[in-house]
Amino acid sequence: MHIFHFNRAIVREPAHSVVDGLRSDQAAVPDYGGIVREHAAYIAALRAAGLAIDVLPPLETYPDSMFVEDPAIVFPEAAILLRPGAPSRLGETDAMRGALQRHFQTILELESTQFVDGGDILFTPDAVVIGLSTRTSAAGAEALSAKLASLGRAARVVDVPQDMLHLKSSAALLDEETLLTSARMKSSGLFAGFKTILVPDDESFAANAIRINDTVFIADCYRRTLDLLTRENFHVVPLPLTEVAKLDAGLSCMSLRWQAG
Ligand code: CIR
């Protein structure tokens, strides 16, 4: 699989209701205008990285629906519709189906007792890593592993630490063998077989980065992680994320990315 090579993406514009999205810190109220600006900067950055983008319309019924990573995963040859583990987000699966049908002939789906958030899925060269979390159930991970096997892809299941929303809240692949992650993720079992670059403890969420073609995108508030990656010779582009981060969200969750034939 081409882990970092992408030429297409799907994003969804934020709805006004996004300010009512799920978040762990109720005191940190996100600003709608700020989210719109950060989302626009994100789309511009993906276009500059060479991606053609489908921009889906906002869905007021689903406050978190701009986080399109959670209801699906996509590969060059197929897509899998997931079932987000938060009840308020379950309907996002149906809302994503049509957008995927425009691009993928093969679309697999989970069943009603199975829950998986795309934020718990990390693609690596050898396997698709699935994190068990408050959103991704063991039954969901098992069912997804079987779907992946039917596509000829291996899966590996790890444990997301309890204080993390998703596996990718603090983990990203920087190249074929190197993970950007945090010490908090060590107990997950994710590190096995990888070199790791650990972000500073007070920048754990900087590891919700994305590599797209030759560029690594990180949130612009994490200056020490930016310096660290630059010293390691990665081409790093910081993006504004202050308001989006109030919704416990990062860069990976705002797009579905793939390499179309
Ligand atoms: C949620 O709690 O579902 C949203 N407020 C944030 C989802 C972020 N998604 C992701 O990291 N994959």
CSV table of C-alpha atoms and ligand atoms in Angstrom, one decimal:
chain,number,residue,atom,x,y,z
A,1,MET,CA,0.0,0.0,0.0
A,2,HIS,CA,1.2,3.5,-0.7
A,3,ILE,CA,1.0,4.8,2.8
A,4,PHE,CA,1.7,8.5,2.1
A,5,HIS,CA,0.8,9.0,-1.5
A,6,PHE,CA,-2.5,10.6,-2.0
A,7,ASN,CA,-4.2,12.4,-4.9
A,8,ARG,CA,-7.8,12.6,-3.7
A,9,ALA,CA,-9.6,13.5,-0.5
A,10,ILE,CA,-13.1,14.0,0.9
A,11,VAL,CA,-13.8,16.7,3.4
A,12,ARG,CA,-17.1,18.1,4.8
A,13,GLU,CA,-17.8,21.7,5.6
A,14,PRO,CA,-18.5,22.5,9.3
A,15,ALA,CA,-22.1,23.0,10.2
A,16,HIS,CA,-23.2,25.9,12.5
A,17,SER,CA,-24.0,23.1,15.0
A,18,VAL,CA,-20.3,22.2,15.2
A,19,VAL,CA,-20.0,24.4,18.3
A,20,ASP,CA,-22.2,21.7,20.0
A,21,GLY,CA,-19.9,18.9,18.9
A,22,LEU,CA,-18.7,16.4,21.5
A,23,ARG,CA,-15.8,17.6,23.6
A,24,SER,CA,-14.2,16.7,26.9
A,25,ASP,CA,-13.7,20.2,28.2
A,26,GLN,CA,-17.1,21.8,28.4
A,27,ALA,CA,-15.5,25.2,29.3
A,28,ALA,CA,-13.6,25.4,26.0
A,29,VAL,CA,-16.4,26.6,23.7
A,30,PRO,CA,-15.3,26.6,20.1
A,31,ASP,CA,-15.9,29.6,17.8
A,32,TYR,CA,-17.8,28.8,14.6
A,33,GLY,CA,-16.0,31.5,12.5
A,34,GLY,CA,-12.6,30.2,13.8
A,35,ILE,CA,-13.5,26.6,12.8
A,36,VAL,CA,-14.5,27.7,9.3
A,37,ARG,CA,-11.2,29.6,8.9
A,38,GLU,CA,-9.1,26.6,10.2
A,39,HIS,CA,-11.1,24.2,7.9
A,40,ALA,CA,-10.5,26.5,4.9
A,41,ALA,CA,-6.8,26.6,5.6
A,42,TYR,CA,-6.7,22.8,5.9
A,43,ILE,CA,-8.4,22.4,2.5
A,44,ALA,CA,-6.0,24.9,0.9
A,45,ALA,CA,-3.1,23.0,2.4
A,46,LEU,CA,-4.3,19.7,1.0
A,47,ARG,CA,-4.8,21.2,-2.4
A,48,ALA,CA,-1.3,22.7,-2.3
A,49,ALA,CA,-0.1,19.2,-1.5
A,50,GLY,CA,-1.6,18.0,-4.8
A,51,LEU,CA,-4.9,16.5,-3.8
A,52,ALA,CA,-8.2,16.9,-5.7
A,53,ILE,CA,-10.9,17.4,-3.0
A,54,ASP,CA,-14.6,16.6,-2.8
A,55,VAL,CA,-16.1,19.2,-0.4
A,56,LEU,CA,-19.3,17.8,1.0
A,57,PRO,CA,-22.0,20.2,2.3
A,58,PRO,CA,-22.5,20.8,6.0
A,59,LEU,CA,-24.9,18.6,8.0
A,60,GLU,CA,-26.6,20.5,10.8
A,61,THR,CA,-28.1,17.3,12.2
A,62,TYR,CA,-24.6,16.0,13.0
A,63,PRO,CA,-22.4,18.5,14.8
A,64,ASP,CA,-19.3,16.4,14.5
A,65,SER,CA,-19.8,15.5,10.8
A,66,MET,CA,-16.9,17.6,9.6
A,67,PHE,CA,-14.7,14.9,11.1
A,68,VAL,CA,-15.1,12.6,8.1
A,69,GLU,CA,-12.4,10.3,9.1
A,70,ASP,CA,-14.6,8.6,11.7
A,71,PRO,CA,-17.4,7.1,9.6
A,72,ALA,CA,-15.2,5.4,6.9
A,73,ILE,CA,-11.8,4.2,5.9
A,74,VAL,CA,-10.6,4.2,2.3
A,75,PHE,CA,-8.1,2.3,0.3
A,76,PRO,CA,-7.2,2.7,-3.4
A,77,GLU,CA,-9.4,-0.3,-4.3
A,78,ALA,CA,-12.3,-0.1,-1.7
A,79,ALA,CA,-13.9,1.7,1.1
A,80,ILE,CA,-15.3,0.5,4.4
A,81,LEU,CA,-18.2,2.3,6.0
A,82,LEU,CA,-17.7,2.2,9.8
A,83,ARG,CA,-20.1,2.7,12.7
A,84,PRO,CA,-18.9,5.6,15.0
A,85,GLY,CA,-19.1,4.6,18.7
A,86,ALA,CA,-20.8,7.9,19.9
A,87,PRO,CA,-24.6,7.6,19.5
A,88,SER,CA,-24.8,11.2,18.2
A,89,ARG,CA,-22.5,10.3,15.3
A,90,LEU,CA,-24.0,7.0,14.1
A,91,GLY,CA,-26.0,8.7,11.4
A,92,GLU,CA,-22.8,10.0,9.7
A,93,THR,CA,-22.3,6.6,8.2
A,94,ASP,CA,-25.4,6.9,6.0
A,95,ALA,CA,-24.5,10.5,5.1
A,96,MET,CA,-21.1,9.3,3.8
A,97,ARG,CA,-22.4,6.4,1.6
A,98,GLY,CA,-23.2,8.5,-1.5
A,99,ALA,CA,-19.9,10.4,-1.4
A,100,LEU,CA,-18.0,7.1,-1.4
A,101,GLN,CA,-20.2,5.5,-4.1
A,102,ARG,CA,-19.0,8.3,-6.5
A,103,HIS,CA,-15.4,6.9,-6.2
A,104,PHE,CA,-15.5,3.3,-5.0
A,105,GLN,CA,-17.1,0.2,-6.6
A,106,THR,CA,-16.5,-1.9,-3.6
A,107,ILE,CA,-17.9,-0.6,-0.3
A,108,LEU,CA,-18.0,-2.9,2.7
A,109,GLU,CA,-20.0,-2.2,5.9
A,110,LEU,CA,-20.1,-3.3,9.5
A,111,GLU,CA,-23.2,-4.7,11.3
A,112,SER,CA,-25.4,-3.1,13.9
A,113,THR,CA,-23.6,-4.5,17.0
A,114,GLN,CA,-20.1,-3.4,15.8
A,115,PHE,CA,-18.6,0.0,16.5
A,116,VAL,CA,-15.4,1.5,15.0
A,117,ASP,CA,-14.2,5.1,14.7
A,118,GLY,CA,-11.8,5.8,11.9
A,119,GLY,CA,-9.7,7.8,14.3
A,120,ASP,CA,-8.7,4.5,15.8
A,121,ILE,CA,-7.4,3.2,12.5
A,122,LEU,CA,-3.7,3.7,11.5
A,123,PHE,CA,-2.4,2.4,8.2
A,124,THR,CA,1.1,1.0,8.3
A,125,PRO,CA,3.0,-0.8,5.6
A,126,ASP,CA,2.5,-4.3,7.1
A,127,ALA,CA,-1.0,-4.0,8.7
A,128,VAL,CA,-3.9,-1.8,9.4
A,129,VAL,CA,-3.7,-1.1,13.2
A,130,ILE,CA,-7.0,-0.9,15.0
A,131,GLY,CA,-7.1,0.7,18.5
A,132,LEU,CA,-9.7,-0.5,21.0
A,133,SER,CA,-11.1,2.6,22.7
A,134,THR,CA,-14.3,4.0,24.2
A,135,ARG,CA,-15.4,4.4,20.5
A,136,THR,CA,-14.1,1.2,19.0
A,137,SER,CA,-15.4,-2.1,20.5
A,138,ALA,CA,-13.8,-5.5,20.4
A,139,ALA,CA,-16.7,-6.8,18.3
A,140,GLY,CA,-16.1,-3.9,15.9
A,141,ALA,CA,-12.3,-4.5,15.7
A,142,GLU,CA,-12.9,-8.2,15.0
A,143,ALA,CA,-15.5,-7.5,12.3
A,144,LEU,CA,-13.2,-4.9,10.7
A,145,SER,CA,-10.3,-7.3,10.8
A,146,ALA,CA,-12.4,-9.8,8.8
A,147,LYS,CA,-13.4,-7.2,6.3
A,148,LEU,CA,-9.8,-6.2,5.9
A,149,ALA,CA,-8.8,-9.9,5.4
A,150,SER,CA,-11.3,-10.1,2.6
A,151,LEU,CA,-9.4,-7.3,0.9
A,152,GLY,CA,-6.2,-9.1,1.5
A,153,ARG,CA,-5.0,-6.8,4.2
A,154,ALA,CA,-3.6,-7.8,7.6
A,155,ALA,CA,-4.9,-6.2,10.8
A,156,ARG,CA,-3.3,-5.7,14.3
A,157,VAL,CA,-5.4,-4.7,17.4
A,158,VAL,CA,-3.9,-2.5,20.1
A,159,ASP,CA,-5.2,-0.8,23.2
A,160,VAL,CA,-5.8,3.0,23.2
A,161,PRO,CA,-4.9,4.4,26.7
A,162,GLN,CA,-8.0,5.4,28.7
A,163,ASP,CA,-7.2,9.1,28.7
A,164,MET,CA,-7.0,9.2,24.8
A,165,LEU,CA,-10.0,9.6,22.6
A,166,HIS,CA,-8.6,7.8,19.6
A,167,LEU,CA,-5.5,5.9,18.6
A,168,LYS,CA,-4.5,8.7,16.2
A,169,SER,CA,-5.1,11.4,18.9
A,170,SER,CA,-1.4,10.8,19.5
A,171,ALA,CA,0.1,8.7,16.8
A,172,ALA,CA,1.0,9.2,13.1
A,173,LEU,CA,3.3,7.4,10.7
A,174,LEU,CA,6.1,9.7,9.4
A,175,ASP,CA,7.7,7.3,7.1
A,176,GLU,CA,7.6,3.5,6.5
A,177,GLU,CA,9.2,2.7,9.8
A,178,THR,CA,8.9,5.8,12.0
A,179,LEU,CA,6.0,6.7,14.3
A,180,LEU,CA,5.4,10.2,15.7
A,181,THR,CA,3.8,9.5,19.1
A,182,SER,CA,3.9,10.3,22.8
A,183,ALA,CA,5.1,8.4,25.9
A,184,ARG,CA,1.4,8.2,26.9
A,185,MET,CA,0.9,5.8,24.1
A,186,LYS,CA,3.6,3.3,25.2
A,187,SER,CA,1.2,1.0,27.0
A,188,SER,CA,-0.9,0.6,23.8
A,189,GLY,CA,1.3,-2.0,22.1
A,190,LEU,CA,1.5,0.2,19.0
A,191,PHE,CA,5.3,0.8,19.2
A,192,ALA,CA,6.3,-2.8,18.4
A,193,GLY,CA,8.3,-2.9,15.2
A,194,PHE,CA,8.6,0.9,14.7
A,195,LYS,CA,11.2,3.5,15.4
A,196,THR,CA,9.5,6.2,17.5
A,197,ILE,CA,9.9,9.9,17.7
A,198,LEU,CA,8.3,11.0,21.0
A,199,VAL,CA,6.7,14.5,21.2
A,200,PRO,CA,7.3,16.5,24.4
A,201,ASP,CA,4.9,15.3,27.2
A,202,ASP,CA,3.0,18.6,27.1
A,203,GLU,CA,2.6,18.4,23.3
A,204,SER,CA,0.9,14.9,23.2
A,205,PHE,CA,-1.6,16.0,20.6
A,206,ALA,CA,1.1,17.2,18.3
A,207,ALA,CA,1.3,13.6,17.3
A,208,ASN,CA,-2.0,13.8,15.6
A,209,ALA,CA,-0.1,14.8,12.5
A,210,ILE,CA,-0.6,13.7,8.9
A,211,ARG,CA,2.0,13.0,6.2
A,212,ILE,CA,0.7,13.7,2.7
A,213,ASN,CA,3.1,13.0,-0.1
A,214,ASP,CA,6.3,14.8,1.0
A,215,THR,CA,4.9,17.0,3.7
A,216,VAL,CA,4.1,16.4,7.3
A,217,PHE,CA,1.3,18.7,8.6
A,218,ILE,CA,1.1,19.5,12.3
A,219,ALA,CA,-0.9,21.9,14.4
A,220,ASP,CA,0.9,25.3,14.6
A,221,CYS,CA,0.8,25.6,18.4
A,222,TYR,CA,3.3,22.8,18.9
A,223,ARG,CA,6.6,24.7,18.4
A,224,ARG,CA,8.9,22.1,20.0
A,225,THR,CA,7.5,19.3,17.9
A,226,LEU,CA,7.9,21.4,14.8
A,227,ASP,CA,11.6,22.0,15.7
A,228,LEU,CA,12.0,18.3,16.5
A,229,LEU,CA,10.7,17.2,13.1
A,230,THR,CA,12.6,19.9,11.2
A,231,ARG,CA,15.8,18.7,12.8
A,232,GLU,CA,14.9,15.1,11.7
A,233,ASN,CA,14.7,16.6,8.1
A,234,PHE,CA,11.0,16.3,7.6
A,235,HIS,CA,9.3,18.9,5.5
A,236,VAL,CA,6.8,20.2,8.1
A,237,VAL,CA,3.9,22.6,7.4
A,238,PRO,CA,2.1,24.0,10.5
A,239,LEU,CA,-1.6,24.6,10.3
A,240,PRO,CA,-3.9,26.6,12.6
A,241,LEU,CA,-6.1,24.3,14.8
A,242,THR,CA,-7.0,26.2,18.0
A,243,GLU,CA,-10.7,26.1,17.6
A,244,VAL,CA,-11.0,22.6,16.0
A,245,ALA,CA,-8.8,21.2,18.9
A,246,LYS,CA,-11.4,22.3,21.4
A,247,LEU,CA,-13.6,19.5,19.9
A,248,ASP,CA,-10.8,16.9,20.8
A,249,ALA,CA,-10.1,16.8,17.1
A,250,GLY,CA,-6.9,17.0,15.0
A,251,LEU,CA,-5.6,17.1,11.5
A,252,SER,CA,-6.2,13.5,10.5
A,253,CYS,CA,-9.9,13.5,11.3
A,254,MET,CA,-10.9,16.2,8.8
A,255,SER,CA,-10.3,14.2,5.6
A,256,LEU,CA,-10.5,10.8,4.0
A,257,ARG,CA,-7.4,10.5,1.8
A,258,TRP,CA,-6.5,8.0,-0.9
A,259,GLN,CA,-4.5,7.4,-4.1
A,260,ALA,CA,-6.9,7.0,-7.0
A,261,GLY,CA,-5.7,5.0,-10.0
B,1,CIR,C1,-15.8,13.5,18.6
B,1,CIR,O1,-15.7,13.5,19.9
B,1,CIR,O2,-16.2,12.5,18.0
B,1,CIR,C2,-15.4,14.7,17.9
B,1,CIR,N1,-15.7,15.9,18.7
B,1,CIR,C3,-14.0,14.7,17.5
B,1,CIR,C4,-13.6,13.6,16.6
B,1,CIR,C5,-12.2,13.6,16.2
B,1,CIR,N2,-11.9,12.6,15.3
B,1,CIR,C6,-10.8,12.0,15.1
B,1,CIR,O3,-9.8,12.3,15.8
B,1,CIR,N3,-10.7,11.0,14.3
